[in-house]
Amino acid sequence: MSGSMPSFLFNLTRMRYLSLFSNFFHGTISPEIDMMTNLVSLHLAGNFFYSTIPSSIGQLTLLTYLSLGSNFNLTGTIPETIYNLVNLRKLSLHFNKLTGTISPSVSNLHSLSYIGYYFNKLSGTLPESIGSMTSLTYFSVNNNNLSGCKFCL
């Protein structure tokens, strides 16, 4: 499949699982994604989406799985609204061009067991709040421009 993400998908408000993994979709991820309020799993990795991650993605509060990795051209910062997705267990944003810092709000995601932020352009210090994420079993931030936390002992 190729082209833009079909807008008719946003009318499927009862959809729970959407996987468009490893196709040739391109363009932006539409802010209208927030119409799919029953989504539990959103897998858009392995495409050619570009631009920023829409902040409206934070409205998908039932999500347990969010994979936007390997699009190679998602830019901008990680929207703070992602940290409202308290049911997330897996968050995969690897192999993009995301910038900015990792927000201390990441620790709001108490159920998160997997964070894949590797191969981006993130910078700054790792937030100390990550240390409170007791469900975390996988944390990869390699190939960014990060450093240790400022006030860690």
Coordinates of N, CA and C in Angstrom, one line a residue:
M1 N 0.8 -1.2 0.0 CA 0.0 0.0 0.0 C 0.9 1.2 0.0
S2 N 0.4 2.3 -0.6 CA 1.2 3.5 -0.7 C 0.2 4.7 -0.7
G3 N 0.8 5.9 -0.7 CA 0.0 7.1 -0.6 C -0.1 7.6 0.8
S4 N -1.0 8.6 1.0 CA -1.3 9.2 2.3 C -2.1 8.2 3.1
M5 N -2.1 8.3 4.4 CA -3.0 7.5 5.2 C -4.4 7.9 4.9
P6 N -5.2 6.9 4.5 CA -6.6 7.1 4.0 C -7.4 7.8 5.1
S7 N -8.0 8.9 4.8 CA -8.8 9.7 5.8 C -10.1 8.9 6.2
F8 N -10.6 8.0 5.4 CA -11.8 7.2 5.8 C -11.5 6.4 7.0
L9 N -10.3 6.1 7.3 CA -10.0 5.3 8.5 C -10.4 6.0 9.8
F10 N -10.4 7.3 9.7 CA -10.8 8.1 10.9 C -12.3 7.9 11.3
N11 N -13.1 7.5 10.3 CA -14.5 7.3 10.5 C -14.7 6.0 11.3
L12 N -13.7 5.1 11.4 CA -13.9 3.8 12.0 C -13.6 3.9 13.5
T13 N -14.6 4.6 14.2 CA -14.4 5.0 15.6 C -14.5 3.8 16.5
R14 N -14.9 2.7 16.1 CA -14.9 1.5 16.9 C -13.7 0.6 16.8
M15 N -12.8 1.0 15.9 CA -11.6 0.3 15.6 C -10.7 0.2 16.9
R16 N -10.2 -1.0 17.2 CA -9.4 -1.2 18.4 C -7.9 -1.4 18.0
Y17 N -7.6 -2.0 16.9 CA -6.3 -2.3 16.4 C -6.1 -1.8 15.0
L18 N -5.1 -1.0 14.8 CA -4.8 -0.5 13.5 C -3.3 -0.7 13.2
S19 N -3.0 -1.5 12.2 CA -1.6 -1.7 11.9 C -1.5 -1.5 10.4
L20 N -0.7 -0.5 10.1 CA -0.3 -0.1 8.7 C 1.2 -0.3 8.5
F21 N 1.8 -1.2 9.3 CA 3.2 -1.4 9.4 C 3.8 -1.8 8.1
S22 N 5.0 -1.3 7.8 CA 5.8 -1.6 6.7 C 5.1 -1.6 5.3
N23 N 4.7 -0.4 5.0 CA 4.1 -0.1 3.7 C 4.8 1.1 3.1
F24 N 4.2 1.8 2.2 CA 4.8 3.0 1.6 C 3.9 4.2 1.9
F25 N 3.2 4.3 3.0 CA 2.5 5.4 3.3 C 3.4 6.6 3.6
H26 N 3.0 7.8 3.2 CA 3.8 9.0 3.4 C 2.9 10.1 3.7
G27 N 3.5 11.3 3.9 CA 2.7 12.4 4.3 C 2.7 12.6 5.8
T28 N 1.8 13.4 6.4 CA 1.8 13.6 7.8 C 0.8 12.6 8.5
I29 N 1.0 12.4 9.7 CA 0.0 11.7 10.5 C -1.1 12.7 10.9
S30 N -2.3 12.5 10.4 CA -3.3 13.5 10.6 C -3.7 13.7 12.0
P31 N -3.9 15.0 12.5 CA -4.5 15.2 13.8 C -5.8 14.5 14.0
E32 N -6.5 14.2 12.9 CA -7.8 13.5 13.0 C -7.7 12.1 13.6
I33 N -6.5 11.6 13.8 CA -6.3 10.3 14.4 C -7.0 10.2 15.7
D34 N -7.2 11.4 16.4 CA -7.9 11.4 17.7 C -9.3 11.0 17.6
M35 N -9.9 10.9 16.4 CA -11.3 10.4 16.3 C -11.4 8.9 16.6
M36 N -10.3 8.2 16.5 CA -10.3 6.8 16.7 C -10.1 6.5 18.2
T37 N -11.0 6.9 19.0 CA -10.9 6.9 20.5 C -10.9 5.5 21.1
N38 N -11.3 4.5 20.4 CA -11.2 3.1 20.9 C -10.0 2.4 20.6
L39 N -9.0 3.0 20.0 CA -7.8 2.3 19.6 C -7.0 1.9 20.9
V40 N -6.6 0.6 20.8 CA -5.8 0.0 21.9 C -4.4 -0.1 21.3
S41 N -4.2 -0.3 20.0 CA -2.9 -0.5 19.4 C -2.9 0.2 18.1
L42 N -1.8 1.0 18.0 CA -1.6 1.8 16.7 C -0.2 1.6 16.3
H43 N 0.0 0.9 15.1 CA 1.3 0.5 14.6 C 1.4 1.1 13.2
L44 N 2.2 2.2 13.2 CA 2.4 3.0 11.9 C 3.9 2.9 11.5
A45 N 4.6 2.0 12.1 CA 6.1 2.0 11.9 C 6.4 1.5 10.5
G46 N 7.6 1.8 10.0 CA 8.1 1.2 8.8 C 7.4 1.8 7.5
N47 N 7.1 3.1 7.6 CA 6.5 3.8 6.5 C 7.4 5.0 6.2
F48 N 6.8 6.0 5.6 CA 7.6 7.2 5.3 C 6.8 8.5 5.7
F49 N 6.2 8.4 6.9 CA 5.5 9.6 7.4 C 6.6 10.6 7.8
Y50 N 6.2 11.9 7.6 CA 7.1 13.0 8.0 C 6.4 14.0 8.7
S51 N 7.0 15.1 9.1 CA 6.5 16.2 9.9 C 6.5 15.8 11.4
T52 N 5.7 16.4 12.2 CA 5.6 16.2 13.6 C 4.6 15.1 14.0
I53 N 4.7 14.6 15.2 CA 3.7 13.7 15.7 C 2.6 14.6 16.2
P54 N 1.4 14.4 15.8 CA 0.3 15.3 16.2 C 0.0 15.2 17.7
S55 N -0.1 16.4 18.4 CA -0.4 16.3 19.8 C -1.7 15.7 20.1
S56 N -2.6 15.6 19.1 CA -3.9 15.0 19.3 C -3.8 13.5 19.6
I57 N -2.6 12.9 19.4 CA -2.4 11.5 19.6 C -2.6 11.2 21.1
G58 N -2.4 12.2 21.9 CA -2.6 12.1 23.4 C -4.1 11.9 23.8
Q59 N -5.0 12.1 22.9 CA -6.4 11.8 23.1 C -6.8 10.4 23.1
L60 N -5.9 9.5 22.6 CA -6.2 8.1 22.4 C -5.8 7.4 23.7
T61 N -6.6 7.7 24.7 CA -6.2 7.3 26.1 C -6.3 5.8 26.4
L62 N -6.9 5.0 25.5 CA -7.0 3.5 25.6 C -5.7 2.8 25.1
L63 N -4.9 3.6 24.4 CA -3.7 2.9 23.8 C -2.8 2.2 24.8
T64 N -2.5 1.0 24.4 CA -1.5 0.2 25.2 C -0.2 0.1 24.4
Y65 N -0.3 0.2 23.0 CA 0.8 0.0 22.1 C 0.8 1.1 21.1
L66 N 2.0 1.8 21.0 CA 2.1 2.9 20.1 C 3.5 2.8 19.4
S67 N 3.5 2.5 18.1 CA 4.7 2.3 17.4 C 4.7 3.2 16.1
L68 N 5.6 4.2 16.2 CA 5.8 5.1 15.1 C 7.3 5.1 14.6
G69 N 8.0 4.0 14.9 CA 9.4 3.9 14.6 C 9.6 3.7 13.1
S70 N 10.9 3.8 12.7 CA 11.3 3.6 11.4 C 10.5 4.3 10.3
N71 N 10.1 5.5 10.6 CA 9.6 6.3 9.5 C 10.7 7.2 9.0
F72 N 11.7 7.4 9.7 CA 13.0 8.1 9.4 C 12.8 9.6 9.2
N73 N 11.6 10.1 9.1 CA 11.5 11.6 8.9 C 10.4 12.2 9.8
L74 N 10.0 11.6 10.9 CA 9.2 12.3 11.9 C 10.1 13.2 12.6
T75 N 9.7 14.5 12.7 CA 10.6 15.5 13.3 C 9.9 16.2 14.4
G76 N 10.5 17.2 15.0 CA 10.0 18.0 16.1 C 10.2 17.2 17.4
T77 N 9.5 17.7 18.4 CA 9.7 17.2 19.8 C 8.6 16.1 20.0
I78 N 8.9 15.3 21.0 CA 7.9 14.3 21.4 C 6.8 15.1 22.1
P79 N 5.5 15.0 21.6 CA 4.5 15.8 22.2 C 4.2 15.5 23.7
E80 N 4.1 16.5 24.5 CA 3.9 16.3 25.9 C 2.6 15.4 26.1
T81 N 1.7 15.5 25.2 CA 0.4 14.8 25.3 C 0.6 13.3 25.3
I82 N 1.7 12.8 24.7 CA 1.9 11.4 24.7 C 2.0 10.8 26.2
Y83 N 2.4 11.7 27.1 CA 2.6 11.2 28.5 C 1.2 11.2 29.2
N84 N 0.1 11.5 28.5 CA -1.2 11.3 29.0 C -1.7 9.9 28.8
L85 N -1.0 9.2 28.0 CA -1.5 7.8 27.6 C -1.0 6.8 28.7
V86 N -1.7 6.9 29.8 CA -1.3 6.2 31.0 C -1.4 4.6 30.9
N87 N -2.1 4.2 29.9 CA -2.3 2.7 29.7 C -1.2 2.1 28.8
L88 N -0.3 3.0 28.2 CA 0.7 2.5 27.3 C 1.6 1.5 28.0
R89 N 1.9 0.4 27.3 CA 2.9 -0.6 27.7 C 4.1 -0.6 26.8
K90 N 3.9 -0.2 25.6 CA 5.0 -0.1 24.6 C 5.0 1.2 23.9
L91 N 6.1 1.9 23.8 CA 6.2 3.2 23.1 C 7.5 3.2 22.3
S92 N 7.3 3.1 21.0 CA 8.4 2.9 20.1 C 8.4 4.1 19.1
L93 N 9.4 4.9 19.2 CA 9.6 6.1 18.3 C 11.0 6.1 17.6
H94 N 11.6 4.9 17.6 CA 13.0 4.8 17.1 C 13.1 5.1 15.6
F95 N 14.4 5.4 15.2 CA 14.7 5.7 13.8 C 13.8 6.8 13.2
N96 N 13.9 7.9 13.8 CA 13.2 9.1 13.2 C 14.2 10.3 13.4
K97 N 13.7 11.5 13.4 CA 14.6 12.7 13.5 C 14.0 13.6 14.6
L98 N 13.5 12.9 15.7 CA 12.9 13.6 16.8 C 14.0 14.4 17.6
T99 N 13.6 15.6 18.0 CA 14.5 16.5 18.7 C 14.0 16.8 20.1
G100 N 14.7 17.7 20.8 CA 14.2 18.1 22.1 C 14.7 17.1 23.2
T101 N 14.1 17.2 24.3 CA 14.4 16.4 25.5 C 13.4 15.3 25.7
I102 N 13.8 14.4 26.6 CA 12.8 13.5 27.2 C 12.2 14.1 28.4
S103 N 10.9 14.3 28.4 CA 10.2 15.0 29.5 C 10.2 14.2 30.7
P104 N 10.3 14.8 31.9 CA 10.2 14.1 33.2 C 8.8 13.5 33.3
S105 N 7.8 14.0 32.5 CA 6.5 13.4 32.5 C 6.4 12.0 32.0
V106 N 7.5 11.5 31.4 CA 7.5 10.1 30.9 C 7.1 9.2 32.1
S107 N 7.5 9.6 33.3 CA 7.2 8.7 34.4 C 5.7 8.6 34.7
N108 N 4.8 9.4 34.1 CA 3.4 9.3 34.2 C 2.9 7.9 33.6
L109 N 3.7 7.3 32.8 CA 3.4 6.1 32.1 C 3.8 4.9 33.0
H110 N 3.0 4.7 34.0 CA 3.4 3.7 35.0 C 3.4 2.2 34.5
S111 N 2.6 2.0 33.5 CA 2.4 0.6 32.9 C 3.5 0.3 31.8
L112 N 4.2 1.3 31.5 CA 5.2 1.2 30.3 C 6.3 0.2 30.7
S113 N 6.4 -0.8 29.8 CA 7.5 -1.7 29.9 C 8.6 -1.5 28.9
Y114 N 8.3 -0.8 27.8 CA 9.2 -0.7 26.7 C 9.2 0.8 26.2
I115 N 10.4 1.3 26.1 CA 10.7 2.7 25.5 C 11.8 2.5 24.5
G116 N 11.5 2.7 23.2 CA 12.4 2.7 22.2 C 12.5 4.1 21.5
Y117 N 13.5 4.9 22.0 CA 13.8 6.2 21.5 C 15.1 6.3 20.7
Y118 N 15.6 5.1 20.4 CA 17.0 5.1 19.7 C 17.0 5.6 18.3
F119 N 18.2 6.1 17.9 CA 18.4 6.7 16.6 C 17.5 7.9 16.3
N120 N 17.5 8.9 17.1 CA 16.8 10.1 16.9 C 17.9 11.2 17.1
K121 N 17.4 12.4 17.4 CA 18.3 13.6 17.7 C 17.9 14.2 19.0
L122 N 17.5 13.4 20.0 CA 17.2 13.8 21.3 C 18.4 14.3 22.0
S123 N 18.2 15.3 22.9 CA 19.4 15.9 23.6 C 19.0 16.2 25.0
G124 N 19.9 16.7 25.8 CA 19.7 17.0 27.2 C 20.0 15.9 28.1
T125 N 19.5 16.0 29.3 CA 19.8 14.9 30.3 C 18.6 14.0 30.5
L126 N 18.9 12.8 30.9 CA 17.8 11.8 31.2 C 17.1 12.3 32.4
P127 N 15.8 12.3 32.4 CA 15.1 12.7 33.6 C 15.2 11.7 34.7
E128 N 15.5 12.1 35.9 CA 15.6 11.2 37.0 C 14.3 10.5 37.3
S129 N 13.2 11.0 36.9 CA 11.9 10.3 37.1 C 11.8 9.0 36.4
I130 N 12.7 8.7 35.5 CA 12.7 7.4 34.8 C 13.0 6.3 35.9
G131 N 13.7 6.7 36.9 CA 14.0 5.7 38.0 C 12.8 5.2 38.8
S132 N 11.7 5.9 38.6 CA 10.5 5.4 39.3 C 9.6 4.5 38.5
M133 N 10.0 4.2 37.3 CA 9.2 3.5 36.3 C 9.5 2.0 36.5
T134 N 8.9 1.4 37.5 CA 9.2 0.0 37.9 C 8.7 -1.0 37.0
S135 N 7.8 -0.7 36.1 CA 7.4 -1.7 35.0 C 8.3 -1.8 33.9
L136 N 9.3 -0.8 33.8 CA 10.1 -0.7 32.6 C 11.1 -1.9 32.5
T137 N 11.1 -2.6 31.4 CA 12.0 -3.7 31.2 C 13.0 -3.5 30.0
Y138 N 12.6 -2.5 29.2 CA 13.4 -2.2 28.0 C 13.5 -0.7 27.8
F139 N 14.7 -0.2 27.8 CA 14.8 1.3 27.7 C 16.0 1.5 26.8
S140 N 15.8 2.0 25.6 CA 16.9 2.2 24.6 C 16.8 3.6 24.0
V141 N 17.9 4.3 24.3 CA 18.0 5.7 23.8 C 19.3 5.9 23.1
N142 N 19.9 4.8 22.6 CA 21.2 4.9 22.0 C 21.2 5.7 20.7
N143 N 22.3 6.2 20.3 CA 22.4 7.1 19.1 C 21.5 8.3 19.1
N144 N 21.6 9.0 20.3 CA 21.0 10.3 20.4 C 22.1 11.2 21.0
N145 N 21.8 12.3 21.6 CA 22.8 13.2 22.1 C 22.4 13.5 23.6
L146 N 22.2 12.4 24.4 CA 21.8 12.5 25.7 C 22.9 12.4 26.7
S147 N 22.7 12.8 27.9 CA 23.7 12.7 29.0 C 22.9 12.3 30.3
G148 N 23.7 12.0 31.3 CA 23.2 11.6 32.6 C 22.4 12.7 33.2
C149 N 21.6 12.3 34.2 CA 20.8 13.3 34.9 C 21.7 14.3 35.7
K150 N 21.2 15.5 35.9 CA 21.9 16.6 36.5 C 22.1 16.4 38.0
F151 N 21.1 15.8 38.7 CA 21.1 15.8 40.1 C 21.1 14.4 40.7
C152 N 21.5 13.4 39.9 CA 21.5 12.0 40.4 C 22.7 11.9 41.3
L153 N 22.6 11.0 42.3 CA 23.7 10.7 43.2 C 24.4 9.5 42.7

